PDB file of C-alpha atoms and ligand atoms in Angstrom:
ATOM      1  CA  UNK A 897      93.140 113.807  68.858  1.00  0.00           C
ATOM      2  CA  UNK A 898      90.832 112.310  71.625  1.00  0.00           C
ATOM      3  CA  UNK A 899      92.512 109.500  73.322  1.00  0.00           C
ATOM      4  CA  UNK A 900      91.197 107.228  76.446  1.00  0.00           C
ATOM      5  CA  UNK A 901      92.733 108.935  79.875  1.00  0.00           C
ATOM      6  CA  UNK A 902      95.926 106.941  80.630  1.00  0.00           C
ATOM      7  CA  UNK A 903      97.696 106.368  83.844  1.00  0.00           C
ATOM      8  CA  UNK A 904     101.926 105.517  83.164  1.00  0.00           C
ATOM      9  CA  UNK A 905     103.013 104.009  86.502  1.00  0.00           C
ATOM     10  CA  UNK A 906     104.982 101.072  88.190  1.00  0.00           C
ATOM     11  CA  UNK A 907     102.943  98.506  89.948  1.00  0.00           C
ATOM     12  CA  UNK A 908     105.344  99.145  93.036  1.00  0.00           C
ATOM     13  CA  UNK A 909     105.022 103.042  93.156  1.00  0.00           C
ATOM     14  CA  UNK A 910     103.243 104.030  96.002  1.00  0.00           C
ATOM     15  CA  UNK A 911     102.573 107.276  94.196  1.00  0.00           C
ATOM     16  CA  UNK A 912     100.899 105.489  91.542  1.00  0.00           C
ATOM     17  CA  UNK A 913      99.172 103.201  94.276  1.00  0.00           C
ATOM     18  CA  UNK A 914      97.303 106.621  95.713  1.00  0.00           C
ATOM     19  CA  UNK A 915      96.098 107.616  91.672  1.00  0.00           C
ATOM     20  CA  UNK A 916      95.123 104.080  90.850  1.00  0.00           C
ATOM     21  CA  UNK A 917      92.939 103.792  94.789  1.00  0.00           C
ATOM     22  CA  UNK A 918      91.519 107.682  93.703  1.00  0.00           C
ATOM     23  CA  UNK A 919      90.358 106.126  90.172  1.00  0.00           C
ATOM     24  CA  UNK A 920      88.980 103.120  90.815  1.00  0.00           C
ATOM     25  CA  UNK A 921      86.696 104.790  94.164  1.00  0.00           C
ATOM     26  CA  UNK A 922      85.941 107.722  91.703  1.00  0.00           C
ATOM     27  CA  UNK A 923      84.863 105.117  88.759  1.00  0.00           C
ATOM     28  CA  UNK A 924      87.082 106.954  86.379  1.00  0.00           C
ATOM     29  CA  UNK A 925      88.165 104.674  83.219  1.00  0.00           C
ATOM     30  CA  UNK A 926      92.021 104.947  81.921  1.00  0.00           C
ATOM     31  CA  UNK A 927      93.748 102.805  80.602  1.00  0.00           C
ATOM     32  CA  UNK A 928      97.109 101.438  82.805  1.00  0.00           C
ATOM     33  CA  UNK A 929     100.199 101.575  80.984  1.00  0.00           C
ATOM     34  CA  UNK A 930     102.834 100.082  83.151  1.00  0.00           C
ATOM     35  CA  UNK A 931     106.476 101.406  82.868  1.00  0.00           C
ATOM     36  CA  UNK A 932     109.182 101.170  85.044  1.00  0.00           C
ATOM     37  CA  UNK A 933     111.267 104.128  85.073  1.00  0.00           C
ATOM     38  CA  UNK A 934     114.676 102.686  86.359  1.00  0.00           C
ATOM     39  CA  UNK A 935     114.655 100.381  83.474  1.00  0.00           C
ATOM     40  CA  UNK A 936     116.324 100.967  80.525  1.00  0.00           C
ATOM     41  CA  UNK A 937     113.868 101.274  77.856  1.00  0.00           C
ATOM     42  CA  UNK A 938     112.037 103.501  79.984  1.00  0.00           C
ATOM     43  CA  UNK A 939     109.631 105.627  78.178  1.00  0.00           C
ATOM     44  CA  UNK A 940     108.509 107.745  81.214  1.00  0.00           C
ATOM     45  CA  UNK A 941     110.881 110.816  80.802  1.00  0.00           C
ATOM     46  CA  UNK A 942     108.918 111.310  77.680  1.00  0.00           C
ATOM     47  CA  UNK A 943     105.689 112.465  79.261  1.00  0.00           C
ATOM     48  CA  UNK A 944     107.349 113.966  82.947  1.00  0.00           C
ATOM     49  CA  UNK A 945     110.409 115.531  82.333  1.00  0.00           C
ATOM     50  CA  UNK A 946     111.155 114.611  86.058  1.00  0.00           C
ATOM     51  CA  UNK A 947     111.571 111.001  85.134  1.00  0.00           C
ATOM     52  CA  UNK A 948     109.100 109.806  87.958  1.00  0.00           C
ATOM     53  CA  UNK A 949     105.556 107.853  88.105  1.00  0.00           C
ATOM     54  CA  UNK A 950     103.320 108.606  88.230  1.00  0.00           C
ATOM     55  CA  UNK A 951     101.980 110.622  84.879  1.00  0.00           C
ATOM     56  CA  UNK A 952      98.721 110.525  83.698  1.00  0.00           C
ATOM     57  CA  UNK A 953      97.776 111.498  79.879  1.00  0.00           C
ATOM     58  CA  UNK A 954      94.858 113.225  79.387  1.00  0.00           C
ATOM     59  CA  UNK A 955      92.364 112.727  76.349  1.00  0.00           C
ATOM     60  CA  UNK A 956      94.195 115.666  74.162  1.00  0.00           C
ATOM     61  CA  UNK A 957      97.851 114.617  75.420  1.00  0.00           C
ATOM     62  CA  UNK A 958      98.668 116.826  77.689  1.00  0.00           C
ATOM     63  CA  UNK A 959     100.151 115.020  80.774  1.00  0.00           C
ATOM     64  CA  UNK A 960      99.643 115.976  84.499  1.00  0.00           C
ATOM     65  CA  UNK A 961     102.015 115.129  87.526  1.00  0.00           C
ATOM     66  CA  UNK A 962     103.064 114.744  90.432  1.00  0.00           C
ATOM     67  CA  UNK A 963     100.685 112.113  92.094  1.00  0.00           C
ATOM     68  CA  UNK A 964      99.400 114.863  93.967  1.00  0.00           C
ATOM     69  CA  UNK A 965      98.195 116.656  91.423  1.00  0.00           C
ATOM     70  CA  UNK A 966      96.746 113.999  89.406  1.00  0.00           C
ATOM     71  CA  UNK A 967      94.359 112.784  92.354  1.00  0.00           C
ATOM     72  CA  UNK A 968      93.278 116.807  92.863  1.00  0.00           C
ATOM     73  CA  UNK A 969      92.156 116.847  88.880  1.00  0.00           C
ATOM     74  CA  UNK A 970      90.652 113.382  89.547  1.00  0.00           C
ATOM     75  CA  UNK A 971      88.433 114.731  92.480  1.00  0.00           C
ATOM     76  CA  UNK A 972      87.626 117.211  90.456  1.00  0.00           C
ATOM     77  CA  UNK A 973      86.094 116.401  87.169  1.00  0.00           C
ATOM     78  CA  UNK A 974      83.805 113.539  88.593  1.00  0.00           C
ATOM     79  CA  UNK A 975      81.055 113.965  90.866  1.00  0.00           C
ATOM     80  CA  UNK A 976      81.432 110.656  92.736  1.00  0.00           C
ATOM     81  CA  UNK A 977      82.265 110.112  95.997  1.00  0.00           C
ATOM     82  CA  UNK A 978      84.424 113.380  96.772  1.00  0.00           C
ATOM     83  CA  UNK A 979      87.810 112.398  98.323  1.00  0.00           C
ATOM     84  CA  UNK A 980      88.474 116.430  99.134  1.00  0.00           C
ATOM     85  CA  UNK A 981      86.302 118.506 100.669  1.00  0.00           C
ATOM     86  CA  UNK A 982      85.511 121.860  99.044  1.00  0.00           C
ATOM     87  CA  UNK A 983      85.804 124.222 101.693  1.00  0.00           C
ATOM     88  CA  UNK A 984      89.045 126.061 102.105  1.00  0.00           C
ATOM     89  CA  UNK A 985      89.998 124.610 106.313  1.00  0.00           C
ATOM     90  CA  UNK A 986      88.832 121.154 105.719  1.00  0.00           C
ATOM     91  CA  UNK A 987      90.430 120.741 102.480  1.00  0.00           C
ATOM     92  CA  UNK A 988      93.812 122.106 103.066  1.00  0.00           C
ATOM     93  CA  UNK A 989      93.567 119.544 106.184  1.00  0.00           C
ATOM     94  CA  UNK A 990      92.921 116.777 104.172  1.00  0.00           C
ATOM     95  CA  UNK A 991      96.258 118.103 101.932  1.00  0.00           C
ATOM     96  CA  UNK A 992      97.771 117.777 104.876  1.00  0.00           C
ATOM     97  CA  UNK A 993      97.552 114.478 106.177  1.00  0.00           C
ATOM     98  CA  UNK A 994      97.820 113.914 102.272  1.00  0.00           C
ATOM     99  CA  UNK A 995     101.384 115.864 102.350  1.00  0.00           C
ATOM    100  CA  UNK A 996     102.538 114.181 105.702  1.00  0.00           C
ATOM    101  CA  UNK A 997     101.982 110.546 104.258  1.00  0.00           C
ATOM    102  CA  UNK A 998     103.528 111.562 101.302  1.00  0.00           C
ATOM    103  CA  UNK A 999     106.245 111.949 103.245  1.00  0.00           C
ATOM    104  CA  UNK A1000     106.527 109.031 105.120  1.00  0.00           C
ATOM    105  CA  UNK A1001     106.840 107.140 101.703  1.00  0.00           C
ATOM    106  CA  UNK A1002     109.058 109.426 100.169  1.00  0.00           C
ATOM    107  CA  UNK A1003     111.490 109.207 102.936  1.00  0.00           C
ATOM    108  CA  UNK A1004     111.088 105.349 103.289  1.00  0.00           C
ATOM    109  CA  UNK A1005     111.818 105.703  99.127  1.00  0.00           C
ATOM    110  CA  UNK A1006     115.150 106.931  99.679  1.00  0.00           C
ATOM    111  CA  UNK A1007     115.941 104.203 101.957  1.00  0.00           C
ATOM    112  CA  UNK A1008     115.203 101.866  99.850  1.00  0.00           C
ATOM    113  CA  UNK A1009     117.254 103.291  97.603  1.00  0.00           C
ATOM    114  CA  UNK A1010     120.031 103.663  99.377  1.00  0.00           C
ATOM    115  CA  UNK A1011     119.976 100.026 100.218  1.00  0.00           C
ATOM    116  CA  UNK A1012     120.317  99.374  96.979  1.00  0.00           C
ATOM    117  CA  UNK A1013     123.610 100.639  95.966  1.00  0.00           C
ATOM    118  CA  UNK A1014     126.953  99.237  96.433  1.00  0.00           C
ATOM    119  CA  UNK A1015     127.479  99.091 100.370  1.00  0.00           C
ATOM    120  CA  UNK A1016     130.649 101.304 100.190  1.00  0.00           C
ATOM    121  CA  UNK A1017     128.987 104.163  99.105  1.00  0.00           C
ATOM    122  CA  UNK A1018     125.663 103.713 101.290  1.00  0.00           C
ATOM    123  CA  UNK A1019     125.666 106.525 104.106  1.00  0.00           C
ATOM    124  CA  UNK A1020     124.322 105.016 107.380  1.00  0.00           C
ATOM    125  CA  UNK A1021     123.745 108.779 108.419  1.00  0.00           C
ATOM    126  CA  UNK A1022     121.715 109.197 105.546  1.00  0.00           C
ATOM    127  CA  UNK A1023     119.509 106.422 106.378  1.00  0.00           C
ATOM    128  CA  UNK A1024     119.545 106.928 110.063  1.00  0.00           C
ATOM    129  CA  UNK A1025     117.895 110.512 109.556  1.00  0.00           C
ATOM    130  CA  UNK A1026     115.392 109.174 106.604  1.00  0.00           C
ATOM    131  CA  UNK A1027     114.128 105.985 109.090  1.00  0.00           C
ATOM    132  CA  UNK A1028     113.298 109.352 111.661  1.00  0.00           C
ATOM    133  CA  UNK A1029     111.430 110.687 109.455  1.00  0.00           C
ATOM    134  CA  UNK A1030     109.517 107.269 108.892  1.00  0.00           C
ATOM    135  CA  UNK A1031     109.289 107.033 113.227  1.00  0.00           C
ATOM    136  CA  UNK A1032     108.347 110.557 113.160  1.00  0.00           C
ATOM    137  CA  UNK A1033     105.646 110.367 110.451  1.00  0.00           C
ATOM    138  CA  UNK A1034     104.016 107.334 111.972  1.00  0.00           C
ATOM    139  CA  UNK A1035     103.771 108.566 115.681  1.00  0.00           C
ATOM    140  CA  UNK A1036     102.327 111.911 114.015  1.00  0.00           C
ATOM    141  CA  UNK A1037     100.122 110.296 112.185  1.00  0.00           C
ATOM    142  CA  UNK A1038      98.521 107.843 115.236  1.00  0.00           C
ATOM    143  CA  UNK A1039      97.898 110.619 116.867  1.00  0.00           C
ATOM    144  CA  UNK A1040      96.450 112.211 115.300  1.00  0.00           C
ATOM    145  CA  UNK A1041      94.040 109.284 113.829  1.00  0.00           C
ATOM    146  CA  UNK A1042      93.677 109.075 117.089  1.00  0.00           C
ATOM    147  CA  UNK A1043      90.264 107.196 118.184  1.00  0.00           C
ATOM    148  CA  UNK A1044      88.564 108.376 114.950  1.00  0.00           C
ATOM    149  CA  UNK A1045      87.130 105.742 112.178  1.00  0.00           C
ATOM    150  CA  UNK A1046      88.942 107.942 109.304  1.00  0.00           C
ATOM    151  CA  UNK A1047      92.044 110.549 109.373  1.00  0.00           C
ATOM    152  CA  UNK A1048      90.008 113.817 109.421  1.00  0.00           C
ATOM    153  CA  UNK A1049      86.796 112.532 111.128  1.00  0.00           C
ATOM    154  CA  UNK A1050      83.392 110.465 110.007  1.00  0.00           C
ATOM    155  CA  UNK A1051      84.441 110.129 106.242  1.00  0.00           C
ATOM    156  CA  UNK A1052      86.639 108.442 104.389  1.00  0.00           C
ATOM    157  CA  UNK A1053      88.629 111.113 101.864  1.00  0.00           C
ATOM    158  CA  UNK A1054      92.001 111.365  99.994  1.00  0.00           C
ATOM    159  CA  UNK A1055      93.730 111.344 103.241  1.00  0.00           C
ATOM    160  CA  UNK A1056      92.927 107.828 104.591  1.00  0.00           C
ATOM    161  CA  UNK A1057      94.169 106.821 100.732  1.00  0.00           C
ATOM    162  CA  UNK A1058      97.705 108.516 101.261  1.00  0.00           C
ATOM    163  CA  UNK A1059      98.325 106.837 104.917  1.00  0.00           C
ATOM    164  CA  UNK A1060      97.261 103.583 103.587  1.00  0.00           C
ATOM    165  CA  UNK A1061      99.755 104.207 100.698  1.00  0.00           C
ATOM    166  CA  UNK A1062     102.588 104.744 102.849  1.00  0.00           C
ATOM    167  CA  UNK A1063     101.868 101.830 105.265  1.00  0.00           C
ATOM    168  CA  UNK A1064     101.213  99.332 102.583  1.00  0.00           C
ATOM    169  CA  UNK A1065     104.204 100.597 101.077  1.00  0.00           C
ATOM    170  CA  UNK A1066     106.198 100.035 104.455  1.00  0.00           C
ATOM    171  CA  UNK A1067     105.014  96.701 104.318  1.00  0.00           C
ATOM    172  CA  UNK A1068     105.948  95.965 100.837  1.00  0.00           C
ATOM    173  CA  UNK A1069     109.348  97.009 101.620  1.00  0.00           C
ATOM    174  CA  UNK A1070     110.255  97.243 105.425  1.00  0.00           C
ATOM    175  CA  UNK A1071     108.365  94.272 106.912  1.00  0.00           C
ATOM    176  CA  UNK A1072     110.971  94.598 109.889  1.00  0.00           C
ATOM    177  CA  UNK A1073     109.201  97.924 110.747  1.00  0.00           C
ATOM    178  CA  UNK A1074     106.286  96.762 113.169  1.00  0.00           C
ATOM    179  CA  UNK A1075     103.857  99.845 112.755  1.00  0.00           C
ATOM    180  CA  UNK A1076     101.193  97.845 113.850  1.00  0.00           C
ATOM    181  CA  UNK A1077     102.213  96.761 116.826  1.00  0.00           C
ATOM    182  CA  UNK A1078     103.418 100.131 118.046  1.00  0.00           C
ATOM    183  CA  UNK A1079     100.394 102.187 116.514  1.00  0.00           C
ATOM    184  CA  UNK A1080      97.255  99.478 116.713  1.00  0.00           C
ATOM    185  CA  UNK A1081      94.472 102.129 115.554  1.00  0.00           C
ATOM    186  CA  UNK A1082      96.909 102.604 112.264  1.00  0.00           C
ATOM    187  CA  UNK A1083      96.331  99.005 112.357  1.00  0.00           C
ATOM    188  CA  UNK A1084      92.787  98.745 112.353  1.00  0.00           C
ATOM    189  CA  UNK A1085      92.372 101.692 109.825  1.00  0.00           C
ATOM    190  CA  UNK A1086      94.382  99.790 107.332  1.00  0.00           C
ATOM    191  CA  UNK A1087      91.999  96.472 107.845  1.00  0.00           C
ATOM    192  CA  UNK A1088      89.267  98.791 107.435  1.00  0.00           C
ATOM    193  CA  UNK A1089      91.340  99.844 104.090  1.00  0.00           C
ATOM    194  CA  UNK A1090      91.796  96.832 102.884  1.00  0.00           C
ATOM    195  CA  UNK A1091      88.019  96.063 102.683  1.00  0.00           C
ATOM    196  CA  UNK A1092      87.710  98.555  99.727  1.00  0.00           C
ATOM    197  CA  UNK A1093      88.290  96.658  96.389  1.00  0.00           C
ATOM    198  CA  UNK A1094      90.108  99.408  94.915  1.00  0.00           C
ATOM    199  CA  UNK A1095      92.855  98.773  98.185  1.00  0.00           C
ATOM    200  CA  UNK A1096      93.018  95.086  97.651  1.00  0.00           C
ATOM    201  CA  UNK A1097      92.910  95.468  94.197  1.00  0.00           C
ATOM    202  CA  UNK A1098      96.503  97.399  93.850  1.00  0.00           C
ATOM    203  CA  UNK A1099      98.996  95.888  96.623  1.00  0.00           C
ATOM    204  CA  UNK A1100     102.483  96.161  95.112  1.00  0.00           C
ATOM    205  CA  UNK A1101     103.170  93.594  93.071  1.00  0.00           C
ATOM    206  CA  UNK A1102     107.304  92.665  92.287  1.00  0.00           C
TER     207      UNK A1102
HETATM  208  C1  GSF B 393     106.975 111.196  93.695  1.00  0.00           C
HETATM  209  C2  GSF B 393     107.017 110.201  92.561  1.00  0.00           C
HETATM  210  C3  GSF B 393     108.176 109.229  92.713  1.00  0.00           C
HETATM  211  O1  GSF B 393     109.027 109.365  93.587  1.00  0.00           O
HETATM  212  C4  GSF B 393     104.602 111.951  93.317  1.00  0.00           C
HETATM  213  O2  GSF B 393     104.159 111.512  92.246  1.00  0.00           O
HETATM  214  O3  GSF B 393     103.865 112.131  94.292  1.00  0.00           O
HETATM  215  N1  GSF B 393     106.208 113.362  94.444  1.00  0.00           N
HETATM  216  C5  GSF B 393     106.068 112.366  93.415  1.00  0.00           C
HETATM  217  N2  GSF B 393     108.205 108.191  91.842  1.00  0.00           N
HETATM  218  C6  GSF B 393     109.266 107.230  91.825  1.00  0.00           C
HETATM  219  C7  GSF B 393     108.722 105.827  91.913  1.00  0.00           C
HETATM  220  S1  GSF B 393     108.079 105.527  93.445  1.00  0.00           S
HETATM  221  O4  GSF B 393     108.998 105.625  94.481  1.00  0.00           O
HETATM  222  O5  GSF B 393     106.762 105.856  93.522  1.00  0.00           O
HETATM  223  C8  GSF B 393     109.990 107.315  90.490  1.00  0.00           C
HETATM  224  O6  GSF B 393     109.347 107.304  89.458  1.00  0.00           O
HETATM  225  N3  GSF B 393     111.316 107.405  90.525  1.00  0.00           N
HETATM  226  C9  GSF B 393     112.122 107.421  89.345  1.00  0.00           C
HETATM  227  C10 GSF B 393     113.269 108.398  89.461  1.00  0.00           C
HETATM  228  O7  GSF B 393     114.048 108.475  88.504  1.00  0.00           O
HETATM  229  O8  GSF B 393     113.367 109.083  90.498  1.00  0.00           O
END
């Protein structure tokens, strides 16, 4: 059975945000199939065991996750515009910035989360040390930017797609958290961002 590549995701994921931004700058077709896996008629736990978006469904079936993983096949069966670098140092360093943005958003996740349930059994602690993690992840991250036009350098890659991820994502669902006043060359990285269609084209959407 050949089928046409298809991405499962939430338009709010910021997961799913990174695979759709590594598609569309790779020119890779698929066809978006949107579920939400909190609801109830969720069909996501059919393709990832896990539960989560994003999945994508390759042409025989088979289904690849975490978002991670998806955008490192991606990268890797087209030729265009290559978002990792093939040599061992500067690819794992690309991972990284990849892994630490990640993180940001997955942290910033289980705020929101927490938020979210009854306020008698939300742990302030909980969400104390997850909004560290956010502080943490953002200083790291302007510094390391630092003065350059992209995370690792000249070029844009895969990593300047995972920080822009996690700060549109902090947008979408912390506005209170002023990242751009604090951290201005975050700031202008994410304008630069938001010039690329495939950016503009995939802000989460409620
Ligand atoms: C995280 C996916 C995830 O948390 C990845 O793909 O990179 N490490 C994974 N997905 C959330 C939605 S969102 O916050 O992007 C999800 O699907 N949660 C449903 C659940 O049951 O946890």
């Amino acid at each position: 059975m050949n089928h046409k590549m298809q991405l499962i995701a939430s338009l709010t994921s910021p997961f799913a945000r990174k695979v759709r931004i590594v598609a569309a700058e790779k020119h890779i077709e698929y066809q978006l199939v949107v579920d939400v896996p909190w609801e109830a008629g969720t069909h996501v736990p059919e393709f990832n065991p896990l539960g989560k978006v994003p999945v994508w469904v390759l042409e025989d079936g088979k289904t690849l996750f975490d978002s991670r993983v998806i955008v490192e096949y991606l990268d890797s069966v087209s030729p265009v515009g290559h978002l990792l670098p093939r040599e061992p140092r500067p690819r794992i360093a690309v991972k990284r910035w990849e892994a630490l943005a990640d993180g940001v958003t997955d942290a910033a996740a289980l705020v929101f989360m927490e938020r979210k349930r009854p306020a008698p059994q939300q742990s302030p602690e909980w969400i104390t040390r997850q909004l560290g993690k956010v502080s943490a992840g953002l200083k790291a991250m302007a510094e390391e930017l630092a003065q350059q036009d992209w995370c690792t350098g000249d070029n844009f890659n895969l990593a300047d797609i995972a920080l822009g991820c996690a700060l549109g994502y902090l947008d979408f669902r912390f506005p209170e958290i002023d990242w751009r006043r604090a951290y201005p060359n975050l700031s202008e990285l994410y304008d630069r961002l938001m010039q690329r269609p495939a950016f503009r084209e995939t802000i989460p959407v409620v």
